[in-house]
Coordinates of C-alpha atoms in Angstrom, one line a residue:
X1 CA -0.8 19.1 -8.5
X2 CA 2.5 19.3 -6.9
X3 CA 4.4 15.9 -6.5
X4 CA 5.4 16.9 -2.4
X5 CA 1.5 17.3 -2.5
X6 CA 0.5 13.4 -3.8
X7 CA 3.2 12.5 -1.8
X8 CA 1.0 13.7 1.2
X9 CA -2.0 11.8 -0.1
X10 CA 0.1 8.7 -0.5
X11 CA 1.5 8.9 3.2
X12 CA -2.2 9.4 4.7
X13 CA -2.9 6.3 2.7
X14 CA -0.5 4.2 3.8
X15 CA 1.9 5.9 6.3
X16 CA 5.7 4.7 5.6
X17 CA 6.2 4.5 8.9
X18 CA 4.2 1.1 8.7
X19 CA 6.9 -0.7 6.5
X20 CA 9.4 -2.9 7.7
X21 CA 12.8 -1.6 9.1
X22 CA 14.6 -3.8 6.1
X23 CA 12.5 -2.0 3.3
X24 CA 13.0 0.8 1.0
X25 CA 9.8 2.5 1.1
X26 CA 9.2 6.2 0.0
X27 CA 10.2 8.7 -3.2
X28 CA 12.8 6.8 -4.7
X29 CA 13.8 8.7 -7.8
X30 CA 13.2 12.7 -7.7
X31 CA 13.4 14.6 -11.1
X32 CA 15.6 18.1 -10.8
X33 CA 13.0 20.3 -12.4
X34 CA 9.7 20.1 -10.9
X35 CA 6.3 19.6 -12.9
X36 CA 2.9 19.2 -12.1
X37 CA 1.6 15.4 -11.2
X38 CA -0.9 15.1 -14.4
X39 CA -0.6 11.0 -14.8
X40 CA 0.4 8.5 -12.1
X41 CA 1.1 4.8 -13.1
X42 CA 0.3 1.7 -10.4
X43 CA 2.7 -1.2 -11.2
X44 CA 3.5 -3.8 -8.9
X45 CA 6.9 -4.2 -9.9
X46 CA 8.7 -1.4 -12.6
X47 CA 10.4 -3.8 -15.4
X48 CA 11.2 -2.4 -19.2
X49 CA 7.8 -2.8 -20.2
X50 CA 5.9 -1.1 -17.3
X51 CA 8.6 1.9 -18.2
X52 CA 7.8 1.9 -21.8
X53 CA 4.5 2.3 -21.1
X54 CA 5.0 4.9 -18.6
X55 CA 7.3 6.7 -21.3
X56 CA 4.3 6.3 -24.0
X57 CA 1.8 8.0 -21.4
X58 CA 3.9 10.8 -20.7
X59 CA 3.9 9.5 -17.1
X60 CA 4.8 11.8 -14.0
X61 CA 4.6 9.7 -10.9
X62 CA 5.2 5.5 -11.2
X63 CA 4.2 4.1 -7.9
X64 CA 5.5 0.8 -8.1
X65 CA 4.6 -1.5 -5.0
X66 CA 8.4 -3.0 -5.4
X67 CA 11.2 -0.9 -4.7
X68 CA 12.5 -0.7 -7.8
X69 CA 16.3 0.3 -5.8
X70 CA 16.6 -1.7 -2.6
X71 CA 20.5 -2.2 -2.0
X72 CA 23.0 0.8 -1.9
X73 CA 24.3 1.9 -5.3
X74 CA 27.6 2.7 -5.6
X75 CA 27.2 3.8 -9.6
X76 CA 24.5 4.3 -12.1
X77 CA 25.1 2.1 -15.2
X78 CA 22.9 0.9 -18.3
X79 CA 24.6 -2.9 -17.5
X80 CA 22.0 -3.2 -14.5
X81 CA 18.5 -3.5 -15.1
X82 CA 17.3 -1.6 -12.0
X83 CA 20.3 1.0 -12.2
X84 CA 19.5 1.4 -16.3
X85 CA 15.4 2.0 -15.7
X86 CA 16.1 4.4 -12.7
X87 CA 18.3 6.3 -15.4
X88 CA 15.5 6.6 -17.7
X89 CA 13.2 8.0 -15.1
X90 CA 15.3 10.5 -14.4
X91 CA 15.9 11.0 -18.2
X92 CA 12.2 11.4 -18.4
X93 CA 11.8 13.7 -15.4
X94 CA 9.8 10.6 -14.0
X95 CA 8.9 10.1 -9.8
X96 CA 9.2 6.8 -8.6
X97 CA 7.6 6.1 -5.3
X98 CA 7.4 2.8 -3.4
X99 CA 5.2 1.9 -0.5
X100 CA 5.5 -2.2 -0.6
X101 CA 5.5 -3.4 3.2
X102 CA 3.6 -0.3 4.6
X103 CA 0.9 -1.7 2.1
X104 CA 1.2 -5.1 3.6
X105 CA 1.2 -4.1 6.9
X106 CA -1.6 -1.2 6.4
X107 CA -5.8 -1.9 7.9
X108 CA -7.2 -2.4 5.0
X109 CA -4.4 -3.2 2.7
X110 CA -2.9 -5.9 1.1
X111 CA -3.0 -8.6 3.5
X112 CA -6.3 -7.6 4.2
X113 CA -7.3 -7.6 0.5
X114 CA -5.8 -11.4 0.5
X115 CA -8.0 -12.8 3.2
X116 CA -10.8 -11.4 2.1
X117 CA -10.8 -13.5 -0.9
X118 CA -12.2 -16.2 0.8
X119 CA -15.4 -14.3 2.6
X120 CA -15.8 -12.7 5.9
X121 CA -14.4 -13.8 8.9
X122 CA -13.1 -12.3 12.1
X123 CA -9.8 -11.4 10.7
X124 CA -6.8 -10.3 13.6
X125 CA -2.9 -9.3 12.4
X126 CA -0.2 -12.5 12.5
X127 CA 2.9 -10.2 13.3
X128 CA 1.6 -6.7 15.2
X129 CA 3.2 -3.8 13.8
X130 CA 4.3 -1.0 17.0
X131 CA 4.0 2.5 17.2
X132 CA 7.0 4.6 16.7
X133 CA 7.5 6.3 20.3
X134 CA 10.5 9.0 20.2
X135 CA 11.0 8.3 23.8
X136 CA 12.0 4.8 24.4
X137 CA 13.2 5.1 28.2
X138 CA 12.0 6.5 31.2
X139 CA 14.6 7.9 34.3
X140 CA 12.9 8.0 38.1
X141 CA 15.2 10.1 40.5
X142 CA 14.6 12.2 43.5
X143 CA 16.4 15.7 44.6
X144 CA 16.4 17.3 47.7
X145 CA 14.8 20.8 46.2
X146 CA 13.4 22.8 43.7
X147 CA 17.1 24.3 42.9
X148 CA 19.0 20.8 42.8
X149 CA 16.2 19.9 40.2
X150 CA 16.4 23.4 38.2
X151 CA 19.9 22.7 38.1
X152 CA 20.2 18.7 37.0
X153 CA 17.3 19.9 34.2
X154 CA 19.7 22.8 33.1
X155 CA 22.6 20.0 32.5
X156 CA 20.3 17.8 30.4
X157 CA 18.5 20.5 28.0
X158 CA 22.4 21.5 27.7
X159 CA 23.5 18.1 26.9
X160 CA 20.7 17.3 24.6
X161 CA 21.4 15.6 21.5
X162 CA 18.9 17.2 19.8
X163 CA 15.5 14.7 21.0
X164 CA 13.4 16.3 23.4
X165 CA 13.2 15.6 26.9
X166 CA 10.0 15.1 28.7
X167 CA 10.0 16.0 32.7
X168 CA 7.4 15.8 35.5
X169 CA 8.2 16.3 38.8
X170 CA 6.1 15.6 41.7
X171 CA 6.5 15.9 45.8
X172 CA 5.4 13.1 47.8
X173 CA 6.5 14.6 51.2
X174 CA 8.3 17.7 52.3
X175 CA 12.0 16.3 51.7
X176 CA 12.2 15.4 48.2
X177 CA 10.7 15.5 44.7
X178 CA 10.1 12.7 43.2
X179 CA 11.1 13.1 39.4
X180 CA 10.1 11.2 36.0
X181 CA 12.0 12.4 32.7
X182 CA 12.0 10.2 29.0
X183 CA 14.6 10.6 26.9
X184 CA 15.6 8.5 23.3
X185 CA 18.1 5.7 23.8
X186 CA 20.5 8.2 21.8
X187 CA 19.9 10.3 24.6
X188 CA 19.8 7.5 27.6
X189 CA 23.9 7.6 27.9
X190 CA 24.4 11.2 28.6
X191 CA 21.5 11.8 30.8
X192 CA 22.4 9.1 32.9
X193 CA 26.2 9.6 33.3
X194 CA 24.8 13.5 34.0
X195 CA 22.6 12.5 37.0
X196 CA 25.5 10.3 38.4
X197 CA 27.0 13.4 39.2
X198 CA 24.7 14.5 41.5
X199 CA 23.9 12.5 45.1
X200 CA 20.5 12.5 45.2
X201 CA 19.8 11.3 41.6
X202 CA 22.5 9.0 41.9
X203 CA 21.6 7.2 44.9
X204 CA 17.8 7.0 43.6
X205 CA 18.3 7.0 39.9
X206 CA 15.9 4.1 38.6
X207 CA 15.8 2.8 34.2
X208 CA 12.6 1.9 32.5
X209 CA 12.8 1.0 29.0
X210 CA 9.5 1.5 27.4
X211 CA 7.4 -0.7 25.3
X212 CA 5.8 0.8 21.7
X213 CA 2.8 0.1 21.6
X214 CA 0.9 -1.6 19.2
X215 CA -1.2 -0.5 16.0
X216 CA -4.5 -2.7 16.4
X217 CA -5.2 -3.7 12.9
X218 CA -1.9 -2.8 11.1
X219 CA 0.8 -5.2 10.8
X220 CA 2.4 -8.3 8.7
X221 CA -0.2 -10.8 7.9
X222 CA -3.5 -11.8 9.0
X223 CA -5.6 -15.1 10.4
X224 CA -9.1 -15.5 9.9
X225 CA -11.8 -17.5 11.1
X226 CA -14.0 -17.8 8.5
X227 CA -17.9 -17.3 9.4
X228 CA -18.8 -19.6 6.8
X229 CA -15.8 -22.6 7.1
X230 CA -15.0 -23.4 3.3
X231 CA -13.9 -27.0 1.5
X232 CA -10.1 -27.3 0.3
X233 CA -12.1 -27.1 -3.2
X234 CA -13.7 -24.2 -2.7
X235 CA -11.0 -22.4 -1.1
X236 CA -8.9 -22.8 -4.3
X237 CA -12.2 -21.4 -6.7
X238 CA -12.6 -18.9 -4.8
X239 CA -8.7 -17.6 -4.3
X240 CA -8.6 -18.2 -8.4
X241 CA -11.7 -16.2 -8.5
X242 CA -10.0 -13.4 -6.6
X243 CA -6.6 -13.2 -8.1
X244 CA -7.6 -13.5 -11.2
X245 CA -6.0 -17.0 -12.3
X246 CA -6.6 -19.9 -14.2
X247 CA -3.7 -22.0 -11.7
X248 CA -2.8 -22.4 -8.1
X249 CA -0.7 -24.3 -7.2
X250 CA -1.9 -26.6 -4.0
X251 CA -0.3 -29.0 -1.5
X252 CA -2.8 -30.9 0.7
X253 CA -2.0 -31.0 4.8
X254 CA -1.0 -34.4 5.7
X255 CA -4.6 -36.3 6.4
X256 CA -6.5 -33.4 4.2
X257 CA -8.5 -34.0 1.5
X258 CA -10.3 -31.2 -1.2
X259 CA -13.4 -31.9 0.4
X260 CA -11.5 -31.3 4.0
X261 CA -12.7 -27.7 5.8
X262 CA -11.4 -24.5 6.5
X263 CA -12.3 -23.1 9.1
X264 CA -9.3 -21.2 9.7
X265 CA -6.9 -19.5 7.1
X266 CA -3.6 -17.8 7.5
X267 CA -2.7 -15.1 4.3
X268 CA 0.9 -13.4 4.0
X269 CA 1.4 -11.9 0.5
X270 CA 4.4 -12.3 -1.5
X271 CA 7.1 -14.5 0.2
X272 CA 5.3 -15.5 3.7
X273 CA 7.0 -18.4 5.0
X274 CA 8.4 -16.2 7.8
X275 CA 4.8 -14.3 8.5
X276 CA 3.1 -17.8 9.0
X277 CA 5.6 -20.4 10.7
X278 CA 4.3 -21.4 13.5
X279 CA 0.6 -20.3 12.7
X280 CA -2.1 -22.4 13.8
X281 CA -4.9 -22.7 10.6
X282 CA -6.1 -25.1 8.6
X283 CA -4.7 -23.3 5.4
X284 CA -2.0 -21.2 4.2
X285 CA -2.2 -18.8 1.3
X286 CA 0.8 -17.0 0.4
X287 CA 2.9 -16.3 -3.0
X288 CA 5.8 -18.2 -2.6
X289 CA 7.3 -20.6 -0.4
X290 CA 10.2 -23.1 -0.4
X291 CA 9.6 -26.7 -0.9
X292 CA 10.8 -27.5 2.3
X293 CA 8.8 -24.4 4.0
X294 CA 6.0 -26.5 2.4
X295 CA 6.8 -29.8 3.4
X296 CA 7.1 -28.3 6.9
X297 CA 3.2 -26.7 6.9
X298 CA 1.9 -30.1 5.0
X299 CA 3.3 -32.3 8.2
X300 CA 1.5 -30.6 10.1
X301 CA -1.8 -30.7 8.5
X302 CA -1.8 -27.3 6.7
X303 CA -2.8 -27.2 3.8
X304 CA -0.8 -24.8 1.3
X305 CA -2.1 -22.3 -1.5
X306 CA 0.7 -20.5 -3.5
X307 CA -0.1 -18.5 -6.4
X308 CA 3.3 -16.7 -7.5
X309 CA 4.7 -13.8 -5.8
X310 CA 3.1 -11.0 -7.1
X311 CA -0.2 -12.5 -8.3
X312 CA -0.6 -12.8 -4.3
X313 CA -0.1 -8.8 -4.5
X314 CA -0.9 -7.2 -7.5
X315 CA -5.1 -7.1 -7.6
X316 CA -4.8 -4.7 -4.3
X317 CA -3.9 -2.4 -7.4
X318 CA -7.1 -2.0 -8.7
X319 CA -8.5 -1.2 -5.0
X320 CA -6.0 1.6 -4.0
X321 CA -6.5 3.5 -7.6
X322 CA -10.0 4.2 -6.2
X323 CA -8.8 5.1 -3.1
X324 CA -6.1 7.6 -4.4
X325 CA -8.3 8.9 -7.1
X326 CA -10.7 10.1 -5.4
X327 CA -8.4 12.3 -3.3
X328 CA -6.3 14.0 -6.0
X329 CA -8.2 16.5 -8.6
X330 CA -10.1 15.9 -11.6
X331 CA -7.0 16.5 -13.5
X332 CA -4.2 14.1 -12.2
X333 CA -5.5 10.6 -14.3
X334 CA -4.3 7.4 -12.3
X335 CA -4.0 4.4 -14.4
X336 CA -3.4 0.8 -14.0
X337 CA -0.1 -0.9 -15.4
X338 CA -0.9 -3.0 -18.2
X339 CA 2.5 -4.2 -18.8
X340 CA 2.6 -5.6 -15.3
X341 CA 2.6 -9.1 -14.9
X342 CA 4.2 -12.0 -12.6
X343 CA 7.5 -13.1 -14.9
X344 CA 6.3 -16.8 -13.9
X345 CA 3.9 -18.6 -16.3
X346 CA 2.3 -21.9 -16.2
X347 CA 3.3 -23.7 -19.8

């Protein structure tokens, strides 16, 4: 199988247009001579060891949840540890692909993985994630006839920037035609300064900025109401139960106890402080968060579950390997890291 064609697979999985605007989502590292996509490696994050082990299988494709390369690079050197690993895949004629917040953000991903630790519940998305619309304002004009309109349209497919321009026109009464065009805000400047120049758009000439609209089900985060409200206690043997972990690391809402209940629980993997501020719920259940983030949820009588950054991550893993194997050939082998692993340790 052709890497452009699990590339496909990947994107229908989890489009990249889902991640965040700050990310660095998609094929990160391209080898110069193709070959056919025989083994893919899941890792949450690509470290030496994931990339030793990637060597030692002879790996194609690493899809590592982390980007791997997030900032700019103005050089490739062995003194960095990102910069000296993207070298040796490369080296090795290795992809490296990276979906991280699309995953997040994703129905049925990561987030949605999280909740779901602690049973069913009505589940809705914290922080809604929009549609990309190409056309992000709408022009209303009128002209005096069919020619005046032939001719302002004329001037704006010349003008155009290179996004398409969607027109309707209609007639209300026998004196003018009512006209509705959408355009990209690349595009807004010139088409406007365009219709100044004629009377009858000028005079008229009306600017709607449109709304995206939203994705129900993708986006940052999740809330659910639990159907069955769970104890502090149980909360936290369940969540270990779920991620796989001996420790969690707990800090009680103001007034809770262990036997307090949860009725409502607010998940955000990785780093979620931003994803939940403000969040109503009777618990939060993230990876990481500052002690003063804390502090902030405990005054108010949420209770706080942290388990490590990419323990609150990594078991979605095991889920998506089914999900992608089943849609590439008997040939391509997907495998799970086993040299993946949160660099934080409980001692």
């Amino acid at each position: 199988m052709e890497l452009k064609e699990v590339l496909q697979v990947l994107e229908q999985l989890a489009p990249l247009s889902l991640a965040e605007s700050w990310d660095n989502v998609g094929l990160l590292v391209e080898p110069s001579k193709s070959r056919p996509i025989k083994t893919v490696l899941l890792t949450n994050d690509l470290t030496d060891g994931v990339m030793e082990e990637a060597e030692a299988l002879s790996c194609d494709l690493i899809v590592s949840y982390h980007p791997p390369l997030f900032r700019p690079i103005k050089q490739l050197v062995q003194k960095d540890w990102k910069q000296r690993l993207a070298i040796r895949a490369v080296e090795a004629g290795m992809a490296v692909f990276s979906p991280h917040t699309s995953w997040d953000s994703m129905k049925g991903g990561v987030n949605d993985w999280l909740v779901g630790g602690l049973g069913s519940g009505q589940v809705s998305v914290l922080s809604q994630a929009l549609g990309g619309a190409s056309h992000s304002h709408k022009l209303e004009f009128m002209v005096r006839s069919p020619e005046e309109l032939n001719a302002v349209v004329e001037e704006l497919k010349a003008n155009d920037d290179g996004t398409a321009l969607q027109c309707s026109g209609t007639r209300p009464d026998s004196s003018s035609i009512h006209v509705s065009l959408t355009c990209s805000a690349s595009a807004l400047t010139s088409s406007v300064q365009i219709l100044l120049k004629h009377s009858a758009p000028c005079q008229s000439l009306s600017i709607l900025k449109l709304e995206k609209a939203p994705l129900p089900g993708h986006g940052q985060g999740r809330l659910s109401v639990l159907d069955q409200p769970v104890t502090v206690a149980t909360a936290i043997q369940k969540m270990k139960s779920h991620l796989g972990l001996a420790n969690l690391r707990l800090a009680l809402g103001a007034g809770r106890t262990l036997e307090s209940s949860v009725c409502t629980a607010a998940v955000c993997a990785g780093s979620g402080a931003s994803v939940l501020s403000g969040v109503q719920a009777d618990l939060f259940i993230t990876g990481e968060m500052s002690h003063h983030e804390v502090l902030d949820a405990v005054a108010k009588g949420t209770s706080v579950i942290l388990s490590d950054h990419s323990n609150s991550e990594r078991g979605f893993l095991a889920v998506f390997r089914e999900r992608l194997a089943v849609r590439l050939p008997d040939a391509v082998t997907v495998v799970l890291s086993k040299a993946d692993r949160d660099p934080l340790e409980v001692v």
